[in-house]
XYZ file of C-alpha atoms in Angstrom:
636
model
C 131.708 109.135 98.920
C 132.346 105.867 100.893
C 130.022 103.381 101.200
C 130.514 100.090 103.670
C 128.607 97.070 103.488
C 127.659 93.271 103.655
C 124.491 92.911 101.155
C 122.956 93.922 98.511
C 122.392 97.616 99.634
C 125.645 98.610 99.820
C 126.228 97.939 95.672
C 123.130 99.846 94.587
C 123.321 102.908 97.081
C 126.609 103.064 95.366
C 125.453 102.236 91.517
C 122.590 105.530 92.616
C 125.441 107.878 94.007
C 127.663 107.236 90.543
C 124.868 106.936 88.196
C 122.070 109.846 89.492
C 124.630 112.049 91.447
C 127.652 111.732 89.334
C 130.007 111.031 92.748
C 133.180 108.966 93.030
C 132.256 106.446 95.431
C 134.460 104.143 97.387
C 133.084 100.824 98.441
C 133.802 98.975 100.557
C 132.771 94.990 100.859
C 133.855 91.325 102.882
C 136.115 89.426 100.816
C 133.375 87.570 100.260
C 131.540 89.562 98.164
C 134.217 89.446 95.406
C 132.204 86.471 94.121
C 128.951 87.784 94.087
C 127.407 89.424 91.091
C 126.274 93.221 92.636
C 123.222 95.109 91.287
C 123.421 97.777 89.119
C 120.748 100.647 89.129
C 119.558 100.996 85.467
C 119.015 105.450 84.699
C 119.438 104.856 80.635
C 120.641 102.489 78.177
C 123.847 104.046 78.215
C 124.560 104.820 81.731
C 123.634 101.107 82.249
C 126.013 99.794 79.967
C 128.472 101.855 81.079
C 127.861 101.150 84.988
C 127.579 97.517 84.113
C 131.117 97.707 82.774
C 132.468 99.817 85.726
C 131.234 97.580 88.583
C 132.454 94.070 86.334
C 136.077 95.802 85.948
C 135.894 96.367 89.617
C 134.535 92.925 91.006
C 137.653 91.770 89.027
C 140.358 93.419 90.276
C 142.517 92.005 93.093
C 145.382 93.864 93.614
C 146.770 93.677 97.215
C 143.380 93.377 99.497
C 142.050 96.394 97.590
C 140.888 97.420 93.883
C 142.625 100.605 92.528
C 145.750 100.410 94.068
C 146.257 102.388 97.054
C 144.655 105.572 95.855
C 142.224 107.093 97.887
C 138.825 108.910 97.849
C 139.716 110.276 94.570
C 139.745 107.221 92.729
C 143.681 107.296 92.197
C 144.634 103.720 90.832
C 143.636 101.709 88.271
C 142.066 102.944 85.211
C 139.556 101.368 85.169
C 138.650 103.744 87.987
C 140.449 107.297 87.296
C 138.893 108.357 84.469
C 135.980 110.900 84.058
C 134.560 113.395 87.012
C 131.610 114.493 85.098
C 128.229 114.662 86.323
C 126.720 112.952 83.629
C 129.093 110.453 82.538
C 128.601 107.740 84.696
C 132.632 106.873 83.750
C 134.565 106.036 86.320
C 134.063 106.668 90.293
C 133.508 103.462 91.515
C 136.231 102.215 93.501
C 136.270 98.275 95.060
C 138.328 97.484 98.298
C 138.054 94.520 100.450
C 137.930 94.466 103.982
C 136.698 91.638 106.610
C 135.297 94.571 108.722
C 134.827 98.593 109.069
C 138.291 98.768 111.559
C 140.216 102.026 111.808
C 142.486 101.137 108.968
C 140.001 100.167 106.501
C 138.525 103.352 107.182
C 141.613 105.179 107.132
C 142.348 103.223 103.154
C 139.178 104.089 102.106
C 139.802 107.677 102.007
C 137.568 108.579 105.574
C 139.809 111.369 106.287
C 139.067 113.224 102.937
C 135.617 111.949 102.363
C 132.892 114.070 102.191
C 129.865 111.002 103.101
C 130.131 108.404 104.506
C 127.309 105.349 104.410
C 127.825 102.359 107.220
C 124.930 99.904 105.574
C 126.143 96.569 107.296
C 123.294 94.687 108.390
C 124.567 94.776 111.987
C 123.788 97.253 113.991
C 126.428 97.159 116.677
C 128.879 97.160 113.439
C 127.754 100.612 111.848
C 127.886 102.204 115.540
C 131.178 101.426 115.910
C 132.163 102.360 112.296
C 130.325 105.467 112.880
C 131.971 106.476 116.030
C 135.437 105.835 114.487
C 135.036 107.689 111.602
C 133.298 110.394 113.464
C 137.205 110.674 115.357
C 138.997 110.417 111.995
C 136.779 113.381 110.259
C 134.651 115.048 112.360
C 133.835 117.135 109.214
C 132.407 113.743 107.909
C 128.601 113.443 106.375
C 127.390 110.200 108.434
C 124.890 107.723 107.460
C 123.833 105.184 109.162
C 121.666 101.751 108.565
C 119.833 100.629 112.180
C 116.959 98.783 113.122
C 116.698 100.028 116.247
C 114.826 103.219 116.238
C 115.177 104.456 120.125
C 118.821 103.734 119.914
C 119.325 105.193 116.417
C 117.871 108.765 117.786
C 120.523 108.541 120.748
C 123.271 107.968 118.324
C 121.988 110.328 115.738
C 122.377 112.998 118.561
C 125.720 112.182 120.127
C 127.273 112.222 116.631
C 125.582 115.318 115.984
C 127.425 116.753 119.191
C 130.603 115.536 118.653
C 130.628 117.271 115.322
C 129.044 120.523 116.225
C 132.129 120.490 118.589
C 134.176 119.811 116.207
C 132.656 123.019 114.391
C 133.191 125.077 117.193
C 137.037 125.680 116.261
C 136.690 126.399 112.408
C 134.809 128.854 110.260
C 132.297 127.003 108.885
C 129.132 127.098 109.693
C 127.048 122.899 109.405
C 123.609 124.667 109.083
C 124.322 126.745 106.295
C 126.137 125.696 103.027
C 128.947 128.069 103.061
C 131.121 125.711 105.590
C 130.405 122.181 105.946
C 127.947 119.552 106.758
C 128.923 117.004 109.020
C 125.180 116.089 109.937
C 124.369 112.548 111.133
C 121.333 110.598 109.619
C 119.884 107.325 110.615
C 117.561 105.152 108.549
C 115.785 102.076 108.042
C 115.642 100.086 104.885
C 112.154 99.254 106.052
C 111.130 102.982 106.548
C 112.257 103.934 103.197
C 111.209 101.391 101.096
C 107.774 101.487 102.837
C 106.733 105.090 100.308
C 107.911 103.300 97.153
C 106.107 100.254 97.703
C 102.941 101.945 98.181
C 103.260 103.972 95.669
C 103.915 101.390 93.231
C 100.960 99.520 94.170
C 98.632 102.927 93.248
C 100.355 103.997 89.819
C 103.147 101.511 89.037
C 106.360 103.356 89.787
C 108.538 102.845 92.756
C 110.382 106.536 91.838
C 108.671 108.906 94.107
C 109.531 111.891 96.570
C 108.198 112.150 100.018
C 108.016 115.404 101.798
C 105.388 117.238 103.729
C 103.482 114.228 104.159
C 102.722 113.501 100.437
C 103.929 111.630 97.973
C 105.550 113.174 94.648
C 106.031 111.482 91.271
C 107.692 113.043 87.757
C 104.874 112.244 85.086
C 106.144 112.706 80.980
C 102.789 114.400 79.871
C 102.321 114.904 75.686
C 102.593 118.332 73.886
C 99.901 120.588 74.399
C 98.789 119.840 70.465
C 98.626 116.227 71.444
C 94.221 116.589 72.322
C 95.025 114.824 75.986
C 93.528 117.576 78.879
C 95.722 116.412 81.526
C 95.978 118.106 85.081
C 98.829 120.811 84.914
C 100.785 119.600 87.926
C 102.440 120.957 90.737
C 105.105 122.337 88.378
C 106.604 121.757 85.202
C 110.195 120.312 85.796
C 111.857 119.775 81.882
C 110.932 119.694 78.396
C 112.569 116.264 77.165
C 114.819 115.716 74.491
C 113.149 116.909 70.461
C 112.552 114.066 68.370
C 112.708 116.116 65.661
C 116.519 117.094 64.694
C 115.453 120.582 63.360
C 113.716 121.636 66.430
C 114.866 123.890 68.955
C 117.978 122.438 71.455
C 118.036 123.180 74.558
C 120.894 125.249 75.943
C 123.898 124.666 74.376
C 123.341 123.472 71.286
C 122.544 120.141 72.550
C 119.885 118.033 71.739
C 119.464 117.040 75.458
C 116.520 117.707 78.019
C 115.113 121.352 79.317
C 115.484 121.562 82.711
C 113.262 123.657 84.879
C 112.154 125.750 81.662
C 110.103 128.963 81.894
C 106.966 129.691 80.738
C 108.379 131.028 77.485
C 110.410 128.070 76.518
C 107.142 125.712 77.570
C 105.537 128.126 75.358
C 107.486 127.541 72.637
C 108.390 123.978 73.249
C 106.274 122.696 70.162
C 106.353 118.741 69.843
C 108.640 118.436 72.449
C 107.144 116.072 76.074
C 107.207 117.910 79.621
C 107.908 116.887 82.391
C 105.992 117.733 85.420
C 105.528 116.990 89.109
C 102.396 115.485 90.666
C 100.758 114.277 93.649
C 100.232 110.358 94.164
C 96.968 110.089 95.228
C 93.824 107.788 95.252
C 91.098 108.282 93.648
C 89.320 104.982 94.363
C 86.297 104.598 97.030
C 86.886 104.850 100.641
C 86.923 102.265 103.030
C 84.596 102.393 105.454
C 85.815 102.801 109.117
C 82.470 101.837 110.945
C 82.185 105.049 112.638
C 78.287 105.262 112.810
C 76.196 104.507 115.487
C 78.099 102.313 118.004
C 81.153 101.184 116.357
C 81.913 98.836 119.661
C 79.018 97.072 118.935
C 80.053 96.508 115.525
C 83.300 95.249 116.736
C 82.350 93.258 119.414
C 79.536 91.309 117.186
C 79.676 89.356 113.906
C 76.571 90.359 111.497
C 74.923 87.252 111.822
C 74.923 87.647 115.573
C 73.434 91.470 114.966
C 70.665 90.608 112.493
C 69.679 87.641 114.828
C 69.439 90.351 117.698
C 67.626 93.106 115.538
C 65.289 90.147 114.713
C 64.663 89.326 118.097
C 64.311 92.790 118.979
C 61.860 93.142 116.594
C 59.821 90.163 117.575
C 59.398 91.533 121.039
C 57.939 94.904 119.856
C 55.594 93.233 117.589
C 54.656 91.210 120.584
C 54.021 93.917 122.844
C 52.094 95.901 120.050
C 50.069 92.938 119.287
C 49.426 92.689 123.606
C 48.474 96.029 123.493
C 45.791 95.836 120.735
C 44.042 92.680 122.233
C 43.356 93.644 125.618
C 43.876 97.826 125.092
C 45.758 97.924 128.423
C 48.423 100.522 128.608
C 51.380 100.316 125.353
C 53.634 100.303 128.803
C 52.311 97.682 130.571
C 51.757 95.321 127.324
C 55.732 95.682 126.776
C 56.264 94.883 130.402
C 53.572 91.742 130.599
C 55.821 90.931 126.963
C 58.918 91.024 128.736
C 57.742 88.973 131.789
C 56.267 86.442 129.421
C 59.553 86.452 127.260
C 61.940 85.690 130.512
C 59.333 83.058 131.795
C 58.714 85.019 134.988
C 55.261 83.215 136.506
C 52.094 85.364 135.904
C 50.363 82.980 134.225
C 46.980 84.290 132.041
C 44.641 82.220 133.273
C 41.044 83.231 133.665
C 41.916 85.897 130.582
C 40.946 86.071 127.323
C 42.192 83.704 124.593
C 43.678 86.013 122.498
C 45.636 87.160 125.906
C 46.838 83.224 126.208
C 47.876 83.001 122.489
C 50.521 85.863 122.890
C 51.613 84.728 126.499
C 52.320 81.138 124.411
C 54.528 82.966 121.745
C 56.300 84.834 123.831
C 57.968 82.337 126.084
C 58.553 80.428 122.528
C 60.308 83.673 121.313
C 62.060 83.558 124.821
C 63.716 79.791 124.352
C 64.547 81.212 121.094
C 66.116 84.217 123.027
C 67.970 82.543 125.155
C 70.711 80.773 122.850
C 71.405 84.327 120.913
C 72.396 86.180 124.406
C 74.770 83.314 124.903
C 76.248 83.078 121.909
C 76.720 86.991 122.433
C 77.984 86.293 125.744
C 80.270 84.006 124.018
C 81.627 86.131 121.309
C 82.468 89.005 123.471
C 84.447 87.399 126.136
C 86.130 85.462 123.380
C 86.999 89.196 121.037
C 89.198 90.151 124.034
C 91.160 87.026 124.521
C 91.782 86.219 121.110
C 92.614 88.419 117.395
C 88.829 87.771 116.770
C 88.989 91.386 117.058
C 90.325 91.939 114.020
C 87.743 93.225 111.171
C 86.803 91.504 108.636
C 86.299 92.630 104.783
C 83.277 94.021 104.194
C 80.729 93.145 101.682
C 80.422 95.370 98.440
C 84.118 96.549 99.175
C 86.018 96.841 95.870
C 89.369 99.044 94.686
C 91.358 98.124 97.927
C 95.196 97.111 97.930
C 95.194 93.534 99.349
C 98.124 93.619 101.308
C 99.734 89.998 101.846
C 102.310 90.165 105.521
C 102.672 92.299 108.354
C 105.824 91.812 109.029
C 108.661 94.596 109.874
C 108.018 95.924 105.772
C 104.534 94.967 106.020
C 103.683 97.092 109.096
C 105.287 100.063 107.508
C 103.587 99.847 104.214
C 100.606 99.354 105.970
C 100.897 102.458 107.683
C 101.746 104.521 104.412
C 98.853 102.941 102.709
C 96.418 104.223 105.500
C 98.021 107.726 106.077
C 96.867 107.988 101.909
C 93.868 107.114 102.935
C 93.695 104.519 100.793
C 92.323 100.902 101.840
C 93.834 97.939 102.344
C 92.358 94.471 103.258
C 95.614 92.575 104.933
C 96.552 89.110 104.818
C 98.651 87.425 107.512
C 98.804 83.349 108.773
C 100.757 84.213 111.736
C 98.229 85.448 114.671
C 101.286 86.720 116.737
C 102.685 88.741 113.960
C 103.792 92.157 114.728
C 101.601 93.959 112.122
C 98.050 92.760 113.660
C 98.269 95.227 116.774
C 98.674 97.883 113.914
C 95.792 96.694 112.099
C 93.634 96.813 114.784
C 94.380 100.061 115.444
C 93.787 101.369 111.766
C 90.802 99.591 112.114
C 92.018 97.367 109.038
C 90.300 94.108 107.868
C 92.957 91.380 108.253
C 92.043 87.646 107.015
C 94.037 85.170 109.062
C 95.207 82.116 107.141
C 97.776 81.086 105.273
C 97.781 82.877 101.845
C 98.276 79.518 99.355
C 95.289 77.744 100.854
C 92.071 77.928 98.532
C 89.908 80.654 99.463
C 92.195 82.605 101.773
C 92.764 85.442 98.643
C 89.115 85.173 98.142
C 87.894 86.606 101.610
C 90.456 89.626 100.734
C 88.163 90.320 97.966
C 91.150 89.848 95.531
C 88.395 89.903 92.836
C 87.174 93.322 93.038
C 91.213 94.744 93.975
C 92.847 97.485 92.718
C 96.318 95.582 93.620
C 98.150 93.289 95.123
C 101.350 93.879 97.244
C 102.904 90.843 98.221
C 105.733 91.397 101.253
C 106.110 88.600 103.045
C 109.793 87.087 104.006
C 109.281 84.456 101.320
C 110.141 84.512 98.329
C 107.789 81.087 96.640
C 105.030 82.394 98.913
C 104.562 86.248 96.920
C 104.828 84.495 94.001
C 102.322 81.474 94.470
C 100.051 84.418 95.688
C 100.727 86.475 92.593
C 100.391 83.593 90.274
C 96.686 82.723 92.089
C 95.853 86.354 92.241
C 96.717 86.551 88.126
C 94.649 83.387 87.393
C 91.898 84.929 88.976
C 91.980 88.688 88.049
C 94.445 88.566 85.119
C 94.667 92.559 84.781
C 95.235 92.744 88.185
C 98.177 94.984 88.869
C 100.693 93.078 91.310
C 104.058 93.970 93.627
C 106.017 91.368 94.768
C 108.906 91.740 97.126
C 111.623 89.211 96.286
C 115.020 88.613 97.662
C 117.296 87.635 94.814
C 117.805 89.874 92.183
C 118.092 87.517 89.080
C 115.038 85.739 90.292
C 113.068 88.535 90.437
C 114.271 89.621 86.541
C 113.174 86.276 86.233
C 109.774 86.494 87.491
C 108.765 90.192 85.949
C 109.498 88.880 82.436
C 107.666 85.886 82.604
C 104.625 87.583 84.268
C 104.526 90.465 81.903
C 105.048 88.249 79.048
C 102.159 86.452 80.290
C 100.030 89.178 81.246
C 101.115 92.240 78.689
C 97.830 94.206 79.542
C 98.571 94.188 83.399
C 100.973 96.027 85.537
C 103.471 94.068 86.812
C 106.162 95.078 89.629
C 108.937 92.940 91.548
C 111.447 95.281 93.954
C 113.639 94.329 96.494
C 114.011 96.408 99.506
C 117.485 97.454 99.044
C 116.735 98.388 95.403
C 114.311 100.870 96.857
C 116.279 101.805 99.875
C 119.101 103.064 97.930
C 117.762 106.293 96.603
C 116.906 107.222 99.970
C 120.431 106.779 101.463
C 121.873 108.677 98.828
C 120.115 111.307 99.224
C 121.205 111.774 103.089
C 124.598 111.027 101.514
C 124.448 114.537 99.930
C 123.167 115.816 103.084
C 120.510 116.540 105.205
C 118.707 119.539 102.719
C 118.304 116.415 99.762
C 114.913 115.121 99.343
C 115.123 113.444 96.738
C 116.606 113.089 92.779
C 114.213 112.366 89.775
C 116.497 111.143 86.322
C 115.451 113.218 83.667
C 117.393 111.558 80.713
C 121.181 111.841 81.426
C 120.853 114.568 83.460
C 119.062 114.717 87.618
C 117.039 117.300 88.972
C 117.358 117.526 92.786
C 114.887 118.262 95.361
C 116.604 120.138 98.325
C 114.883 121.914 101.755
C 116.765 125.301 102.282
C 116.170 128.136 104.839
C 116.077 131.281 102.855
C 118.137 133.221 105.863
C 121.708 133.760 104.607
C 120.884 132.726 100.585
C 121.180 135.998 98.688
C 119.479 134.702 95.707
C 116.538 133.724 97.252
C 116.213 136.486 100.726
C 113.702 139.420 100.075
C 112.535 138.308 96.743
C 109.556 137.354 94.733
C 108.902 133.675 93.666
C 108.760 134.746 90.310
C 112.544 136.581 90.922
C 114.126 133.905 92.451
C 113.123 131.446 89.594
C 116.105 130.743 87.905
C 115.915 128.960 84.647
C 117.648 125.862 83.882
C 119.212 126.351 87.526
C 116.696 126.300 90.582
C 113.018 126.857 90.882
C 111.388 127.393 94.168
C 107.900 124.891 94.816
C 106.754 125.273 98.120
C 107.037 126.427 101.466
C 106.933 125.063 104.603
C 103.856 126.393 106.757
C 104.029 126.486 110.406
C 101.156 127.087 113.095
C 98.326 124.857 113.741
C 98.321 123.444 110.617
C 102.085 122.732 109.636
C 103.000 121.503 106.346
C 103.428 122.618 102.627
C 102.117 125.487 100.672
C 102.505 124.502 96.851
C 100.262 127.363 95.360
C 102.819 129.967 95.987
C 101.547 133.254 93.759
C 104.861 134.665 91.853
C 104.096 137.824 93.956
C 105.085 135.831 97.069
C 108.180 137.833 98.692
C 110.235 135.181 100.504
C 111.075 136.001 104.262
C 114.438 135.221 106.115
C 112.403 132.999 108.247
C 111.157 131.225 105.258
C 111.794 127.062 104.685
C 111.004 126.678 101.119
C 111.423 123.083 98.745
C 112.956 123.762 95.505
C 113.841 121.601 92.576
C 117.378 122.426 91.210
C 120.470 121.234 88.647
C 123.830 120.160 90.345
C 125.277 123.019 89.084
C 122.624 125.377 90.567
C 122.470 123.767 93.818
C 125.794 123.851 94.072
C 125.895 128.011 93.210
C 122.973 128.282 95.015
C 124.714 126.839 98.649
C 127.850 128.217 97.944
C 129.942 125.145 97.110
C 131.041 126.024 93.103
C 134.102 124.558 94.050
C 132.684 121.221 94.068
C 130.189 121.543 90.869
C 130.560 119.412 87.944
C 130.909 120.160 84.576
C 127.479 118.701 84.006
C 124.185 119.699 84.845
């Protein structure tokens, strides 16, 4: 694997291909960078000490413009670097060379020509295009990945480079849809778009790991033995039994005294004392937010409620004139509310020569009509002024409680923002700039949004921070999440809290001090790269990755695979193609009116040809599995 970049990203997508998918990675950094500390992503004590000590021996290398002599994708050079191809020993594999920018022959050094991935994560997009189409000409066999902000364009490039390597395909044997031959497939993401899962799901159950497919969100849960006395929900699935505690227990294959994966029901059965591991929805179970779809929700949004109750009253004053008309002289219930109306608007039929009584009301309603007249102009006034201004925008409403209170709608705000409300969770948004791009979103969720700037007094307040369920702080500054955190903690101090921060030390910083402050909360700081990474790694391995959940030292993978052309799986039973400790099939993927995932698949299920089905699997079974042994680790 090769990975070019300029930031932050480019260190932990290659810490996450090392440490979760046991790859040698290449990568590839500005001169620059050599001084900069890069982030390592933590799996396990020992795979973090040991990464920690790979990427320091690399930062210091020099050598001749490049770290690890002139080897290439291997990770020929220094040995610092050429030791250890095992899946689960994190040894080795990461290789540091220096180059001002992505040119031919810093691709060429890197290893691009024997590469199997890969990544172009500059922070410029015309830069990764034109890395991208270069490699694309030095390997057209080459996995591409690609980091753009610009969506329209990124399709267009996403299906040129698609072309030129189905092309390319055309004159060999291999086949790029199947895993038999290669896969040369092109994918183009944005950190925003990836992070956007991860931060929402932090903000409902604390944990940025999760994997999206099918429209929901997936998270690995460790539940206790069955003899523990907790009734928990039995999950989607049950993914691994985790390592014994106790030394004279039962090991799992082997010998060793390492983690189940994908057991069967016999060795959950029998898995005594030991914790399992199983997969689950993220959800929220919290009250709804109401969406003010009752009786005239453009009245509602054109009116404040003070402006509606003074109508209603007025309103009501009317009628009680026209009922009290009606009763004093017995004329027709019509006629009193039209003699009511023309007395209200001041409209000369004056009651002279009636009765008294007649007078009286004729005297209260032009009084109720003076006090008529400033409420239709003030309604007047409010509706011109909701189209030419954000007025529009809806504000909390009273009694609401269990919301996220998300603070910025910037690029990562807008997306979150969108997450949040396709969970159907709700949010009450924050946001001092009326132009921002996020508020034409909001108002077409139909998502309160306060307006003001979040470290003035009383601005976290109208949010309803009080009655939260959590905070997620996103905006582009650093000192302005954490004033709002710090606010948010004084006033709800079990309030769980996200805060997006920049700088990586500062944020280790931050989560210590908060949760040494505040041990009974939940307390979460990410970066977007941090939670980018996992995402770009897993189009690294190719298009069918989903996703990777640690389960100790070992991964489990989450692939997509058609069933066409995979004897293991073609024309048999779910319960059949289970493998243990390999591959285990989840779901599949409906079509028709109502596309999406089946996860209730009965063991009696026969899979078709036609078939797209998600399964969980081991390196070394997805590797069997597709057809590429040659390329499978000695770990699982």
């Amino acid at each position: 694997m090769v990975v070019c970049g300029d930031d932050g990203l480019a260190h932990r997508l290659a810490a996450e291909l090392r440490g979760v998918y046991g790859e040698q990675v290449t990568l590839v950094v500005p001169a620059s960078e050599r001084s900069v500390r890069p982030p390592v992503v933590v799996r396990t004590r020992a795979a973090s000490a040991l990464l920690d000590r790979v990427v320091t021996a690399a930062v210091g290398l020099t050598g001749n413009g490049t770290a690890g002599g002139n080897g290439g994708a291997g990770g020929h050079g220094s040995p610092a670097h050429s030791s250890g191809t095992g899946g689960g020993d994190p040894r080795g594999g990461i290789r540091l060379m220096e180059a001002a920018e992505p040119s031919e022959a810093a691709l060429a050094e890197a290893g691009v020509e024997r590469a199997d991935a890969l990544a172009l994560v500059y922070d410029d997009d015309e830069t990764n295009i034109r890395a991208a189409l270069t490699a694309r000409r030095l390997n057209p066999r080459l996995r591409l990945v690609l980091r753009l902000y610009n969506r329209r364009l990124g399709q267009h490039i996403e299906a040129l480079l698609d072309q030129a390597a189905a092309l390319a395909a055309g004159s060999t044997d291999g086949d790029p849809a199947d895993g038999s031959g290669f896969d040369a497939s092109t994918t183009v993401l944005s950190d925003a778009d990836t992070a956007a899962p991860a931060l929402a799901a932090t903000a409902l159950t604390g944990t940025s790991k999760v994997l999206q497919t099918g429209g929901l969100l997936l998270r690995a849960v460790e539940r206790p033995p069955a003899g523990a006395g907790v009734n928990a929900a039995p999950g989607l699935a049950t993914l691994a039994l985790l390592s014994p505690t106790d030394p004279t227990e039962p090991t799992g294959p082997g010998g060793d005294q390492g983690p189940t994966l994908l057991p069967d029901a016999a060795a959950v059965r029998d898995g005594g004392e030991r914790t399992t591991v199983v997969l689950e929805q993220v959800s929220y179970a919290g009250p709804a937010l109401p969406d003010g779809r009752g009786v005239m929700p453009w009245f509602a949004s054109l009116f404040s409620r003070r402006l509606r109750w003074s109508l209603a009253g007025m309103v009501g004053c009317v009628l009680a004139l026209a009922v009290a008309l009606w009763l004093v002289t017995g004329i027709h219930p019509l006629r009193a509310f039209y003699l009511t109306l023309l007395d209200l608007f001041a409209i000369d039929d004056p009651a002279i020569g009636q009765s008294v009584g007649r007078q009286i009301l004729q005297l209260l309603s032009g009084l109720a009509g003076l006090l008529l007249l400033p409420v239709l102009l003030a309604a007047v006034l409010e509706a011109l002024g909701t189209f030419r201004t954000v007025s529009s925008l809806r504000k909390p409403p009273r009694g609401l409680g269990g919301h996220v209170v998300l603070l910025g709608l910037g690029k990562i705000g807008t997306r979150v923002l969108t997450r949040l409300r396709e969970l159907n969770i709700p949010v009450v948004c924050v946001e001092s700039d009326p132009e921002a791009r996020g508020l034409a979103t909001a108002r077409r969720l139909r998502v309160p949004v306060v307006l003001g700037d979040v470290t003035q007094e009383g601005v976290l307040e109208a949010a309803k921070i009080h009655r939260a369920h959590a905070l997620l702080a996103v905006t582009s500054a650093d000192t302005t999440n954490l004033e709002a955190v710090l606010y948010a903690r004084a006033v709800r101090p079990d309030l769980r809290v996200v805060l997006r921060l920049y700088d990586d030390d500062f944020a280790t910083a931050v989560y210590r001090t908060l949760r040494a402050a505040h041990p009974g909360a939940s307390t979460r700081s990410r970066s977007v790269s941090h939670l980018s990474a996992p995402a770009f790694a897993g189009a690294m391995m190719g298009r069918q990755i989903l996703g990777a959940f640690p389960v100790e030292r070992r991964v489990l993978l989450f692939a997509a695979v058609e069933v066409g052309g995979h004897p293991q799986l073609e024309g048999k039973t779910v319960g059949e193609a289970f493998r243990a400790g390999s591959w285990r099939v989840l779901a599949r993927e409906e079509s028709g009116d109502a596309p999406g995932l089946a996860w209730d698949l009965p063991d009696t299920y026969v899979l078709q040809p036609s078939d797209r089905v998600v399964l969980a699997a081991t390196r070394r079974g997805l590797a069997e599995l597709l057809g590429r042994r040659g390329r499978e680790r000695s770990g699982t």
